[in-house]
Coordinates of C-alpha atoms in Angstrom, one line a residue:
M1 CA 27.0 -1.6 18.8
I2 CA 26.0 -2.4 15.2
T3 CA 28.3 -4.8 13.4
I4 CA 29.0 -4.9 9.7
L5 CA 26.7 -7.9 9.3
D6 CA 23.9 -6.0 11.1
F7 CA 24.4 -3.1 8.8
L8 CA 24.3 -5.3 5.7
I9 CA 21.0 -6.9 6.9
I10 CA 19.5 -3.5 7.5
L11 CA 20.7 -2.3 4.1
I12 CA 19.2 -5.4 2.4
K13 CA 15.8 -4.9 4.1
E14 CA 15.8 -1.2 3.2
V15 CA 16.6 -2.0 -0.5
F16 CA 13.8 -4.6 -0.4
V17 CA 11.2 -2.2 1.1
I18 CA 12.1 0.7 -1.3
G19 CA 12.1 -1.7 -4.2
I20 CA 8.7 -3.1 -3.3
C21 CA 7.2 0.4 -2.8
L22 CA 8.6 1.7 -6.1
S23 CA 7.5 -1.5 -7.9
L24 CA 4.0 -1.2 -6.6
V25 CA 3.6 2.3 -8.1
P26 CA 3.2 1.2 -11.7
V27 CA 1.0 -1.8 -10.6
L28 CA -1.3 0.6 -8.7
V29 CA -1.4 3.0 -11.6
W30 CA -2.5 0.1 -13.8
L31 CA -5.0 -1.0 -11.1
E32 CA -6.4 2.6 -10.9
R33 CA -6.9 2.7 -14.7
K34 CA -8.4 -0.7 -15.0
G35 CA -10.5 -0.2 -11.8
A36 CA -11.9 3.1 -13.2
A37 CA -12.6 1.4 -16.5
L38 CA -14.5 -1.5 -14.7
I39 CA -16.5 0.9 -12.6
Q40 CA -17.3 3.1 -15.6
D41 CA -18.1 0.1 -17.9
R42 CA -15.3 0.6 -20.4
I43 CA -12.1 -1.2 -21.4
G44 CA -9.3 1.0 -20.2
P45 CA -5.7 1.1 -21.5
N46 CA -4.8 -2.0 -23.7
R47 CA -3.3 -0.6 -27.0
A48 CA 0.3 0.3 -26.3
S49 CA 2.7 -2.5 -27.0
I50 CA 6.3 -3.5 -27.4
G51 CA 6.3 -6.0 -30.2
F52 CA 3.6 -8.5 -29.3
L53 CA 3.6 -7.6 -25.6
R54 CA 0.7 -5.5 -24.2
L55 CA 0.3 -7.2 -20.8
G56 CA -3.2 -6.1 -20.4
G57 CA -2.3 -2.4 -20.5
L58 CA 0.9 -2.5 -18.4
I59 CA 3.0 -1.5 -21.4
Q60 CA 1.1 1.8 -21.4
L61 CA 3.0 2.5 -18.1
V62 CA 6.3 2.1 -19.9
A63 CA 5.2 4.7 -22.5
D64 CA 4.1 7.1 -19.7
S65 CA 7.4 6.7 -17.9
V66 CA 9.5 7.4 -21.0
K67 CA 7.3 10.4 -21.7
M68 CA 7.7 11.6 -18.1
F69 CA 11.5 11.4 -18.2
F70 CA 12.0 13.1 -21.6
K71 CA 9.2 15.7 -21.3
E72 CA 10.4 19.3 -21.4
D73 CA 11.1 20.6 -17.9
I74 CA 9.5 24.0 -17.7
M75 CA 10.1 26.2 -14.7
P76 CA 8.4 29.6 -14.3
T77 CA 10.9 32.5 -13.9
S78 CA 9.4 33.9 -10.7
V79 CA 9.6 30.7 -8.5
N80 CA 11.8 30.3 -5.4
K81 CA 14.1 27.7 -6.9
F82 CA 15.4 26.1 -3.6
Y83 CA 11.9 25.4 -2.2
Y84 CA 10.5 24.7 -5.7
Y85 CA 13.0 21.8 -6.1
L86 CA 12.8 20.7 -2.4
A87 CA 9.0 20.2 -2.4
P88 CA 8.8 17.2 -4.8
F89 CA 11.9 15.6 -3.1
I90 CA 10.0 15.7 0.3
A91 CA 6.9 14.2 -1.4
G92 CA 8.9 11.2 -2.7
M93 CA 11.1 10.6 0.4
V94 CA 8.6 10.9 3.3
P95 CA 6.5 7.8 2.4
L96 CA 9.6 5.7 2.0
M97 CA 10.8 6.7 5.4
T98 CA 7.5 5.9 7.1
F99 CA 7.5 2.3 5.8
S100 CA 10.7 1.6 7.6
V101 CA 9.0 0.7 11.0
I102 CA 6.3 -1.5 9.5
P103 CA 7.0 -5.3 10.0
F104 CA 6.3 -7.4 6.9
A105 CA 6.8 -10.8 8.6
D106 CA 7.6 -12.3 12.0
N107 CA 11.1 -12.2 13.4
L108 CA 13.2 -14.7 11.4
Q109 CA 14.9 -17.3 13.6
I110 CA 17.7 -18.8 11.6
A111 CA 21.2 -20.1 12.4
G112 CA 20.8 -19.1 16.0
S113 CA 20.1 -15.5 15.0
R114 CA 16.9 -13.4 15.4
I115 CA 16.4 -11.0 12.5
P116 CA 13.5 -8.5 12.8
M117 CA 11.6 -8.3 9.5
Q118 CA 11.3 -4.5 9.6
V119 CA 14.0 -2.0 8.7
L120 CA 13.9 0.0 11.9
N121 CA 13.1 -2.0 15.0
I122 CA 13.0 1.1 17.3
D123 CA 11.2 1.8 20.6
A124 CA 9.3 4.7 19.0
G125 CA 7.1 2.1 17.2
F126 CA 4.1 3.7 15.4
L127 CA 5.1 7.1 16.8
W128 CA 7.8 7.1 14.1
F129 CA 5.0 6.9 11.5
F130 CA 3.1 9.9 12.9
A131 CA 6.3 11.9 13.4
I132 CA 7.6 11.4 9.9
V133 CA 4.3 11.5 8.0
S134 CA 3.7 15.0 9.4
F135 CA 6.6 16.2 7.2
S136 CA 4.5 15.4 4.1
V137 CA 2.6 18.7 4.7
Y138 CA 5.8 20.6 3.9
S139 CA 5.9 19.2 0.3
V140 CA 2.4 20.6 -0.6
V141 CA 2.9 23.9 1.3
L142 CA 6.3 24.6 -0.2
A143 CA 5.1 23.6 -3.7
G144 CA 2.2 26.0 -3.4
W145 CA 4.2 28.9 -2.0
A146 CA 7.4 28.5 -4.0
S147 CA 5.4 28.4 -7.3
N148 CA 4.4 32.0 -6.8
S149 CA 1.1 31.5 -8.5
K150 CA -2.5 31.8 -7.1
F151 CA -3.8 28.3 -7.8
P152 CA -0.8 26.5 -6.3
L153 CA -0.9 28.8 -3.3
L154 CA -4.6 28.1 -2.7
G155 CA -4.0 24.3 -3.1
G156 CA -1.1 24.5 -0.6
I157 CA -3.3 26.4 1.9
R158 CA -6.1 23.9 1.5
A159 CA -3.7 20.9 1.9
S160 CA -2.0 22.3 5.0
A161 CA -5.3 22.8 6.8
Q162 CA -6.7 19.4 5.6
M163 CA -3.6 17.3 6.6
L164 CA -3.1 19.0 10.0
S165 CA -6.9 18.6 10.8
Y166 CA -7.0 15.0 9.9
E167 CA -3.8 14.0 11.7
I168 CA -5.5 14.7 15.0
P169 CA -8.4 12.2 14.8
M170 CA -6.0 9.7 13.1
G171 CA -3.7 9.8 16.1
L172 CA -6.6 9.7 18.6
S173 CA -8.1 6.6 16.8
V174 CA -5.0 4.6 17.6
I175 CA -5.2 5.2 21.3
G176 CA -7.9 2.6 21.7
L177 CA -5.7 0.0 20.2
L178 CA -2.8 1.2 22.5
M179 CA -5.1 0.7 25.5
I180 CA -5.9 -2.9 24.4
F181 CA -2.5 -4.1 23.2
E182 CA -0.4 -2.1 25.7
S183 CA 2.5 -1.5 23.4
I184 CA 3.6 1.0 20.7
H185 CA 5.8 -1.6 18.9
L186 CA 4.0 -2.5 15.7
N187 CA 5.3 -6.1 15.7
D188 CA 3.7 -6.5 19.2
F189 CA 0.4 -5.3 17.7
V190 CA 0.6 -8.0 15.0
V191 CA 1.7 -10.8 17.3
Q192 CA -1.2 -10.2 19.7
Q193 CA -3.6 -10.1 16.7
G194 CA -2.6 -13.7 16.0
E195 CA -4.7 -14.8 19.0
L196 CA -8.4 -15.8 18.8
M197 CA -11.4 -14.3 20.6
W198 CA -13.8 -17.0 21.9
G199 CA -11.6 -19.5 20.0
I200 CA -13.1 -18.5 16.7
I201 CA -12.6 -14.9 15.6
P202 CA -9.0 -13.6 15.0
K203 CA -8.1 -10.8 17.5
W204 CA -7.7 -8.3 14.7
G205 CA -7.9 -4.6 15.3
I206 CA -10.9 -4.2 13.0
F207 CA -12.9 -6.6 15.3
M208 CA -11.6 -5.1 18.5
Q209 CA -11.9 -1.4 17.4
P210 CA -14.3 -1.2 14.4
L211 CA -15.0 2.6 15.0
A212 CA -11.3 3.3 15.2
F213 CA -10.8 1.4 11.9
L214 CA -13.4 3.5 10.2
I215 CA -11.9 6.8 11.6
F216 CA -8.3 5.8 10.7
T217 CA -9.3 4.7 7.2
V218 CA -11.1 8.0 6.4
C219 CA -8.2 10.0 7.8
A220 CA -5.8 8.0 5.7
F221 CA -7.7 9.0 2.6
A222 CA -7.5 12.6 3.6
E223 CA -3.7 12.4 4.5
T224 CA -2.9 10.9 1.0
N225 CA -5.0 13.6 -0.8
R226 CA -7.0 10.9 -2.5
S227 CA -10.5 11.6 -3.8
P228 CA -13.0 12.5 -2.3
F229 CA -10.4 14.5 -0.2
D230 CA -8.3 15.8 -3.1
L231 CA -9.3 19.4 -2.5
A232 CA -5.6 20.4 -2.7
E233 CA -5.7 19.5 -6.4
G234 CA -9.3 20.2 -7.4
E235 CA -9.1 20.3 -11.2
S236 CA -12.4 21.9 -11.6
E237 CA -11.4 24.7 -9.2
L238 CA -7.6 25.0 -9.0
V239 CA -6.4 23.6 -12.4
A240 CA -4.1 21.1 -10.6
G241 CA -3.7 22.8 -7.2
F242 CA -0.3 22.8 -5.5
H243 CA 1.6 21.1 -8.4
T244 CA 0.1 23.2 -11.2
E245 CA 3.5 24.7 -12.1
Y246 CA 5.4 21.4 -12.1
S247 CA 6.3 19.3 -15.1
S248 CA 8.5 16.4 -16.2
M249 CA 9.9 14.3 -13.3
K250 CA 9.2 17.0 -10.7
F251 CA 5.6 16.4 -11.3
G252 CA 6.4 12.7 -11.5
L253 CA 7.7 12.7 -8.0
F254 CA 4.4 14.2 -6.7
F255 CA 2.6 11.5 -8.7
M256 CA 4.8 8.7 -7.4
G257 CA 4.6 10.1 -3.8
E258 CA 0.8 9.9 -3.9
Y259 CA 0.8 6.2 -4.8
I260 CA 3.7 5.4 -2.4
S261 CA 1.7 7.1 0.4
M262 CA -1.3 5.0 -0.6
V263 CA 0.9 1.8 -0.1
V264 CA 2.3 3.0 3.2
S265 CA -1.2 4.0 4.5
S266 CA -2.5 0.6 3.4
A267 CA 0.4 -1.1 5.1
L268 CA -0.4 0.7 8.4
I269 CA -4.1 -0.1 8.2
V270 CA -3.2 -3.7 7.6
T271 CA -0.7 -3.8 10.5
L272 CA -3.0 -2.1 13.0
F273 CA -6.4 -3.5 12.0
L274 CA -6.1 -6.5 9.7
G275 CA -3.6 -8.7 11.4
G276 CA -0.5 -7.5 9.6
W277 CA 1.6 -10.5 8.4
Q278 CA -0.6 -12.9 10.4
I279 CA -2.3 -15.7 8.4
P280 CA -5.6 -16.5 10.1
Y281 CA -5.4 -19.6 12.3
L282 CA -1.8 -20.2 11.4
N283 CA 0.8 -18.7 13.7
T284 CA 4.5 -18.8 13.0
N285 CA 5.2 -21.9 15.0
M286 CA 2.4 -23.8 13.3
I287 CA 3.7 -22.8 9.8
I288 CA 7.2 -23.9 10.7
E289 CA 5.9 -27.2 12.3
H290 CA 3.7 -28.1 9.3
S291 CA 5.9 -26.4 6.6
K292 CA 6.2 -29.5 4.5
I293 CA 2.4 -30.0 4.2
L294 CA 1.8 -26.3 3.6
M295 CA 4.5 -26.2 0.9
Q296 CA 2.9 -29.2 -0.8
F297 CA -0.5 -27.6 -0.6
S298 CA 0.8 -24.3 -2.0
C299 CA 2.5 -26.0 -4.9
V300 CA -0.7 -27.9 -5.8
A301 CA -2.9 -24.9 -5.5
G302 CA -0.5 -22.7 -7.5
A303 CA -0.3 -25.4 -10.2
M304 CA -4.1 -25.7 -10.5
F305 CA -4.4 -21.9 -10.7
S306 CA -1.7 -21.7 -13.4
F307 CA -3.5 -24.4 -15.4
F308 CA -6.8 -22.5 -15.1
I309 CA -5.2 -19.3 -16.3
S310 CA -3.4 -21.1 -19.1
N311 CA -6.7 -22.6 -20.3
R312 CA -8.5 -19.2 -20.2
L313 CA -5.7 -17.5 -22.1
N314 CA -5.8 -20.3 -24.7
D315 CA -9.5 -19.8 -25.1
Y316 CA -9.0 -16.1 -25.4
S317 CA -6.3 -16.6 -28.1
K318 CA -8.7 -18.8 -30.1
Y319 CA -11.6 -16.5 -29.8
Y320 CA -9.7 -13.4 -30.9
K321 CA -7.6 -15.2 -33.5
D322 CA -6.2 -12.8 -36.2
R323 CA -7.9 -9.8 -34.5
W324 CA -4.9 -7.5 -34.8
K325 CA -3.3 -8.9 -37.9
D326 CA 0.2 -8.6 -36.4
S327 CA 2.4 -10.1 -33.7
R328 CA 0.0 -9.1 -30.9
D329 CA -2.3 -12.0 -32.0
K330 CA 0.3 -14.4 -30.6
E331 CA 0.5 -12.7 -27.1
A332 CA -2.2 -14.7 -25.4
G333 CA -1.0 -18.0 -26.8
I334 CA 2.6 -17.4 -25.6
F335 CA 1.5 -16.5 -22.1
S336 CA -0.8 -19.5 -22.1
A337 CA 2.3 -21.7 -22.7
L338 CA 4.3 -19.8 -20.1
T339 CA 1.6 -20.3 -17.4
M340 CA 1.4 -23.9 -18.3
I341 CA 5.2 -24.2 -17.8
L342 CA 4.8 -22.5 -14.5
G343 CA 2.2 -25.0 -13.4
I344 CA 4.4 -27.9 -14.4
A345 CA 7.3 -26.4 -12.5
L346 CA 5.1 -26.1 -9.4
L347 CA 4.2 -29.8 -9.7
A348 CA 7.9 -30.6 -10.0
T349 CA 8.5 -28.6 -6.8
F350 CA 5.7 -30.5 -5.1
G351 CA 7.5 -33.8 -6.0
L352 CA 10.8 -32.4 -4.7
V353 CA 9.3 -31.3 -1.4
S354 CA 7.5 -34.6 -1.0
F355 CA 10.4 -37.0 -1.6
V356 CA 13.5 -35.0 -0.6
E357 CA 14.5 -34.2 3.0
L358 CA 14.7 -30.4 3.2
P359 CA 17.3 -28.6 5.3
D360 CA 16.2 -27.1 8.6
F361 CA 16.5 -23.5 7.5
I362 CA 13.9 -24.0 4.8
S363 CA 10.9 -24.0 7.3
P364 CA 11.5 -20.6 8.9
L365 CA 12.3 -19.2 5.4
F366 CA 9.0 -20.6 4.1
A367 CA 7.2 -19.1 7.1
M368 CA 8.7 -15.7 6.3
V369 CA 7.8 -15.9 2.6
A370 CA 4.2 -17.0 3.4
Q371 CA 3.7 -14.2 5.9
T372 CA 5.3 -11.6 3.6
G373 CA 2.9 -12.7 0.8
A374 CA -0.1 -12.5 3.2
F375 CA 1.0 -9.0 4.3
F376 CA 1.3 -7.6 0.7
G377 CA -1.8 -9.4 -0.4
K378 CA -3.8 -7.5 2.3
I379 CA -2.1 -4.3 1.2
F380 CA -3.2 -4.9 -2.3
L381 CA -6.8 -5.4 -1.2
V382 CA -6.8 -2.1 0.8
C383 CA -5.2 -0.3 -2.1
W384 CA -8.2 -1.6 -4.2
L385 CA -10.4 0.1 -1.6
F386 CA -8.7 3.4 -2.2
V387 CA -9.3 3.0 -6.0
W388 CA -12.9 1.9 -5.5
V389 CA -13.8 4.9 -3.3
R390 CA -12.0 7.3 -5.7
W391 CA -14.2 6.3 -8.6
T392 CA -17.4 6.0 -6.6
L393 CA -17.7 9.1 -4.4
P394 CA -17.7 12.7 -5.6
R395 CA -15.3 15.3 -4.2
F396 CA -16.4 17.1 -1.0
R397 CA -16.8 20.9 -0.7
Y398 CA -14.0 22.4 1.4
D399 CA -16.4 23.4 4.2
Q400 CA -17.8 19.8 4.2
L401 CA -14.2 18.5 4.4
M402 CA -13.3 20.5 7.5
K403 CA -16.7 19.9 9.1
L404 CA -16.2 16.1 8.8
G405 CA -12.8 16.3 10.4
W406 CA -13.5 18.6 13.3
Q407 CA -17.2 18.0 14.1
T408 CA -17.6 14.3 13.3
L409 CA -14.3 12.3 13.3
M410 CA -12.7 14.0 16.2
P411 CA -15.7 13.7 18.6
L412 CA -16.1 10.0 17.5
A413 CA -12.4 9.4 18.2
L414 CA -12.8 10.8 21.7
I415 CA -15.9 8.8 22.3
N416 CA -14.1 5.6 21.1
I417 CA -11.3 6.3 23.7
F418 CA -14.0 6.7 26.5
L419 CA -15.9 3.5 25.4
T420 CA -12.6 1.5 25.2
G421 CA -11.6 2.6 28.7
A422 CA -15.1 1.9 30.1
F423 CA -15.1 -1.6 28.5
L424 CA -11.6 -2.4 29.9
Q425 CA -12.6 -1.2 33.3
F426 CA -15.7 -3.3 33.2
L427 CA -13.6 -6.4 32.4
G428 CA -11.4 -5.5 35.4
N429 CA -8.3 -4.5 33.4
K430 CA -6.2 -1.6 34.6

């Protein structure tokens, strides 16, 4: 029976997960634009400002958000209104629901209580992810059909075939991990990945199942409709594909849904293949046992990094002095001072940790924060991989897309299962 306290804990974790996913959307949009600019050897967005604040292009996202909210909402007269409105709602909700089963830290042991660091600690495990993510196909199919237009319809048909085709090798690729770790609970996957092979290499899924990692990652690109698998949108062929007839925040929900799906797919890749919340060579007990030393090291490292950034910003401010002839000239100098203050605060925290006896509950909380930081740091790196691939590889033809899924990835996934079973049998495991 769930008590009021249990309900409040679940609610807090759900708000945290939703807040993180929604907060990462503008960060990933910024990363996408800056990454594209870096790869294409240009500057990227850096002009929009609020007063002297530009934040390296982040203020451009504020301008885009305001435009999206207040843009005229145009709806064609011939659409099926119910499904037309339902499609973007599904696109925004499904990714948030799938993140619920992904653990972002080890179970928190505090005040005699054990609190799982995942919203839904259910027996279904990663099966919940595959069950819920399959609903995402309904958003693109309904959007394409309900728009009553030829280009959205073609985009919806393409997307339905693509997503259904790539879900099969994606599911098959995980079976090898299931055979090794013998559990469907995602937290069990992560806990076992904290072990070492031959006392040196972390027992991460990418080292245990490299072929499965490759298959799963490619399928994740296809499931999120990211380039080079964005055949459902195909601007050069279908104008904008399944969301051609959408505008204002209905289009915004599709836009946000793509980036949230990218976060969720990255989170699952991290959980299954990159150790999840595990910090290499530091399990939860080691972090708690040596929490004081680790906190001191974190404070010193953070302070040194802050001073380095402050120095670079100060040099930038001097080099581009009076460039804009307005308040923006002061931006770098102000942030240089703020990062300097942050570094001093971290050094003060180092002194506090060194000379004050900390309460017992600080150590498990520190372990949770460290593991959560490691988890989202890995997610950020995988998201960068999504951006890197998008601006590097050209879009496939549709026949090439389907051929890759059915004639290449699916046989490879079956071969991986066979090889994993043979290897386990060779080692004498049942």
